[in-house]
Coordinates of N, CA and C in Angstrom, one line a residue:
M472 N 5.3 -134.3 -15.5 CA 4.3 -133.7 -15.8 C 3.6 -134.0 -14.9
V473 N 2.6 -132.5 -14.7 CA 2.2 -131.4 -13.7 C 0.9 -131.9 -14.6
R474 N -0.6 -131.9 -13.1 CA -2.4 -132.1 -14.1 C -2.6 -131.5 -14.2
Q475 N -3.1 -130.6 -14.6 CA -3.8 -129.4 -14.1 C -5.1 -129.4 -13.6
P476 N -5.8 -129.0 -13.0 CA -7.3 -129.2 -12.1 C -8.3 -129.5 -12.6
L477 N -8.9 -130.0 -12.6 CA -10.0 -129.6 -14.2 C -11.0 -128.6 -13.7
T478 N -11.1 -127.9 -14.4 CA -12.3 -126.7 -14.4 C -13.6 -127.3 -13.6
A479 N -14.6 -126.7 -13.5 CA -16.0 -126.7 -13.4 C -16.5 -126.7 -14.6
E480 N -16.4 -126.2 -15.3 CA -17.0 -127.0 -17.2 C -17.1 -128.4 -16.6
Q481 N -15.6 -128.6 -16.8 CA -15.0 -130.2 -17.2 C -16.1 -131.3 -16.3
I482 N -16.1 -130.6 -14.7 CA -16.4 -131.6 -13.4 C -18.5 -131.9 -13.9
A483 N -18.9 -130.2 -14.2 CA -20.6 -130.7 -15.1 C -20.3 -131.7 -15.8
A484 N -19.7 -131.3 -16.9 CA -19.1 -133.0 -18.0 C -19.5 -134.2 -18.2
G485 N -18.2 -134.1 -16.6 CA -18.1 -135.6 -16.0 C -19.3 -136.3 -15.2
Q486 N -20.0 -134.8 -14.9 CA -21.7 -135.5 -14.1 C -22.8 -135.8 -15.4
R487 N -23.0 -134.8 -16.1 CA -23.6 -135.3 -16.8 C -23.1 -136.5 -18.0
L488 N -21.9 -137.0 -18.0 CA -21.7 -137.7 -18.9 C -22.3 -139.2 -17.9
G489 N -21.8 -138.9 -17.0 CA -22.2 -140.4 -15.1 C -23.4 -140.2 -15.7
T490 N -25.0 -139.5 -15.6 CA -25.7 -139.3 -15.7 C -26.1 -140.0 -16.9
A491 N -26.2 -140.0 -18.0 CA -26.3 -140.2 -19.6 C -25.6 -142.0 -19.1
L492 N -24.7 -142.4 -19.2 CA -24.4 -143.7 -18.4 C -25.3 -144.5 -17.7
R493 N -25.3 -143.7 -16.5 CA -26.4 -144.6 -16.1 C -28.1 -145.0 -16.1
A494 N -27.9 -143.8 -17.3 CA -29.2 -144.2 -18.0 C -29.2 -145.4 -18.8
A495 N -28.1 -145.1 -19.6 CA -27.9 -146.0 -21.1 C -28.1 -147.6 -19.9
R496 N -27.5 -147.5 -19.1 CA -27.2 -149.2 -18.5 C -28.4 -149.4 -18.2
A497 N -29.9 -149.1 -17.5 CA -30.6 -148.9 -17.3 C -31.5 -150.5 -16.6
G498 N -31.8 -151.5 -16.7 CA -32.0 -152.8 -15.8 C -30.7 -153.2 -16.1
R499 N -29.3 -152.8 -17.1 CA -28.5 -154.4 -16.8 C -27.9 -153.4 -15.0
S500 N -27.1 -154.6 -14.1 CA -26.7 -154.2 -13.3 C -25.3 -153.9 -13.5
L501 N -24.4 -153.2 -12.3 CA -23.8 -152.2 -12.4 C -22.3 -152.7 -12.5
V502 N -22.8 -154.1 -12.1 CA -21.8 -155.1 -12.7 C -21.1 -155.7 -13.4
E503 N -22.7 -155.7 -13.9 CA -22.4 -157.1 -15.6 C -21.8 -155.8 -15.9
V504 N -22.8 -154.7 -16.1 CA -22.3 -153.7 -17.5 C -20.3 -153.8 -17.1
A505 N -19.7 -153.1 -16.3 CA -18.1 -153.2 -16.0 C -17.7 -154.1 -16.2
L506 N -18.1 -155.1 -16.0 CA -17.2 -156.8 -16.2 C -17.2 -156.5 -17.6
A507 N -18.3 -155.9 -19.1 CA -18.2 -156.3 -19.9 C -18.4 -155.0 -20.6
A508 N -17.1 -154.4 -20.2 CA -16.4 -152.9 -20.2 C -14.9 -153.5 -20.0
G509 N -15.1 -154.3 -19.3 CA -13.4 -154.8 -19.1 C -12.8 -153.5 -18.0
I510 N -13.3 -153.1 -16.7 CA -13.3 -151.8 -15.9 C -13.7 -152.8 -15.0
S511 N -13.6 -152.4 -13.7 CA -14.1 -152.3 -12.5 C -15.8 -151.6 -11.7
P512 N -16.0 -152.4 -11.5 CA -17.1 -152.0 -11.0 C -17.3 -151.0 -9.9
E513 N -16.5 -150.7 -9.2 CA -16.5 -149.4 -8.5 C -15.5 -148.4 -9.1
T514 N -14.9 -148.5 -10.4 CA -14.5 -146.8 -11.1 C -15.8 -146.9 -12.2
L515 N -17.3 -148.1 -12.6 CA -17.8 -147.5 -13.1 C -18.9 -146.5 -11.7
R516 N -18.9 -147.2 -10.7 CA -19.7 -146.7 -9.8 C -19.0 -145.0 -9.7
K517 N -17.8 -144.6 -9.6 CA -17.1 -143.8 -9.3 C -17.2 -142.4 -11.0
I518 N -18.0 -143.2 -12.0 CA -18.1 -142.6 -12.9 C -19.3 -142.1 -13.0
E519 N -20.0 -143.2 -12.5 CA -21.7 -142.7 -13.2 C -22.4 -141.8 -11.4
A520 N -21.6 -141.8 -10.3 CA -21.8 -140.8 -9.6 C -20.8 -139.5 -9.4
G521 N -19.9 -139.2 -10.8 CA -19.3 -137.9 -10.7 C -18.5 -137.8 -10.0
R522 N -18.3 -138.5 -8.8 CA -16.6 -138.7 -8.6 C -14.7 -139.1 -9.5
L523 N -15.4 -139.9 -10.4 CA -14.4 -139.7 -11.7 C -15.1 -138.6 -12.9
P524 N -14.9 -137.6 -13.1 CA -15.5 -137.0 -13.9 C -15.0 -136.6 -15.2
A525 N -13.1 -137.5 -15.2 CA -12.4 -137.4 -16.6 C -12.4 -138.5 -17.1
P526 N -12.9 -140.0 -17.2 CA -12.4 -141.4 -17.0 C -11.3 -141.0 -18.8
A527 N -10.4 -142.4 -18.1 CA -9.4 -142.3 -19.1 C -10.5 -142.3 -20.4
F528 N -10.0 -142.3 -22.0 CA -11.0 -142.3 -23.5 C -11.5 -143.6 -23.7
G529 N -10.3 -145.0 -22.9 CA -10.5 -146.3 -23.8 C -11.2 -146.9 -22.7
T530 N -12.1 -146.2 -21.6 CA -12.4 -146.5 -20.6 C -14.6 -146.0 -21.1
V531 N -14.1 -145.1 -21.6 CA -15.6 -144.4 -21.9 C -15.9 -145.6 -23.5
V532 N -14.7 -145.2 -24.2 CA -15.1 -146.2 -25.8 C -15.8 -147.7 -25.0
C533 N -14.9 -148.4 -24.3 CA -15.3 -149.4 -23.4 C -16.9 -149.3 -23.2
L534 N -17.3 -148.8 -22.4 CA -18.6 -148.5 -22.4 C -19.2 -148.4 -23.1
S535 N -19.0 -147.6 -24.3 CA -19.9 -147.1 -25.1 C -20.1 -148.3 -25.7
Q536 N -19.1 -149.3 -25.9 CA -19.3 -150.8 -26.9 C -20.3 -151.8 -25.6
A537 N -20.0 -151.8 -24.2 CA -20.5 -152.4 -23.6 C -22.2 -152.0 -23.1
L538 N -22.5 -150.6 -23.8 CA -23.8 -150.6 -23.5 C -24.4 -149.9 -25.2
D539 N -24.2 -150.2 -26.1 CA -24.4 -150.1 -27.3 C -24.8 -148.6 -27.2
V540 N -24.1 -148.1 -26.8 CA -24.5 -146.2 -27.2 C -23.5 -145.9 -28.2
P541 N -23.6 -145.0 -29.3 CA -22.6 -144.6 -30.0 C -21.8 -143.5 -29.4
L542 N -20.1 -143.8 -29.7 CA -19.8 -142.9 -29.5 C -19.7 -141.0 -28.5
G543 N -20.2 -141.3 -30.2 CA -20.7 -139.9 -30.5 C -22.0 -139.5 -29.5
D544 N -22.6 -140.0 -29.1 CA -23.7 -139.7 -28.7 C -22.7 -139.1 -27.0
L545 N -22.1 -140.3 -26.5 CA -21.5 -140.1 -25.7 C -21.1 -138.8 -25.7
A546 N -20.1 -138.1 -26.7 CA -19.1 -137.5 -26.5 C -20.5 -136.3 -26.5
D547 N -21.2 -135.6 -27.5 CA -22.4 -134.8 -27.5 C -22.9 -134.8 -25.8
V548 N -22.9 -135.8 -25.2 CA -22.7 -135.2 -23.3 C -21.8 -134.3 -23.0
W549 N -21.1 -134.8 -23.3 CA -19.9 -134.4 -22.5 C -19.7 -132.8 -23.0
L550 N -19.5 -132.2 -23.9 CA -19.8 -131.4 -24.8 C -20.5 -130.7 -24.7
A551 N -22.0 -130.9 -24.6 CA -23.9 -130.3 -24.6 C -22.5 -129.1 -23.2
E552 N -23.2 -127.7 -23.6 CA -22.7 -127.0 -22.7 C -21.5 -126.3 -21.8
M553 N -20.5 -126.8 -23.3 CA -19.0 -125.9 -22.7 C -18.6 -125.6 -23.8
P554 N -18.1 -124.6 -22.7 CA -17.9 -123.2 -23.2 C -17.2 -123.3 -25.5
I555 N -17.7 -123.1 -26.3 CA -17.0 -123.3 -27.8 C -15.6 -122.9 -27.2
R556 N -14.7 -123.4 -27.8 CA -13.1 -123.3 -28.2 C -12.7 -122.8 -29.4
Q557 N -12.1 -122.0 -30.0 CA -11.2 -120.8 -31.4 C -10.3 -121.7 -31.5
A558 N -10.0 -122.6 -32.6 CA -9.1 -123.3 -33.0 C -7.7 -121.9 -33.0
S559 N -6.6 -123.0 -31.9 CA -5.7 -121.5 -32.6 C -4.6 -121.6 -33.6

């Protein structure tokens, strides 16, 4: 299976997500949050910098729990400014 390249909207959504996660981390260290979420600090660094714009769902769930941010709030950040798609 070949993965399709991310669209400009998806890349922008990943950048918004990274910014939101960095803000939610606030005074906590990147290493502390990454370890609490069960991911590597480098992975969290890439997500926050927007260099990993489409992290795995499980990764986002674990970050949501580690940062005590409702998953729905992170979904809202991702979906902001995304074009509305009609169900087929």
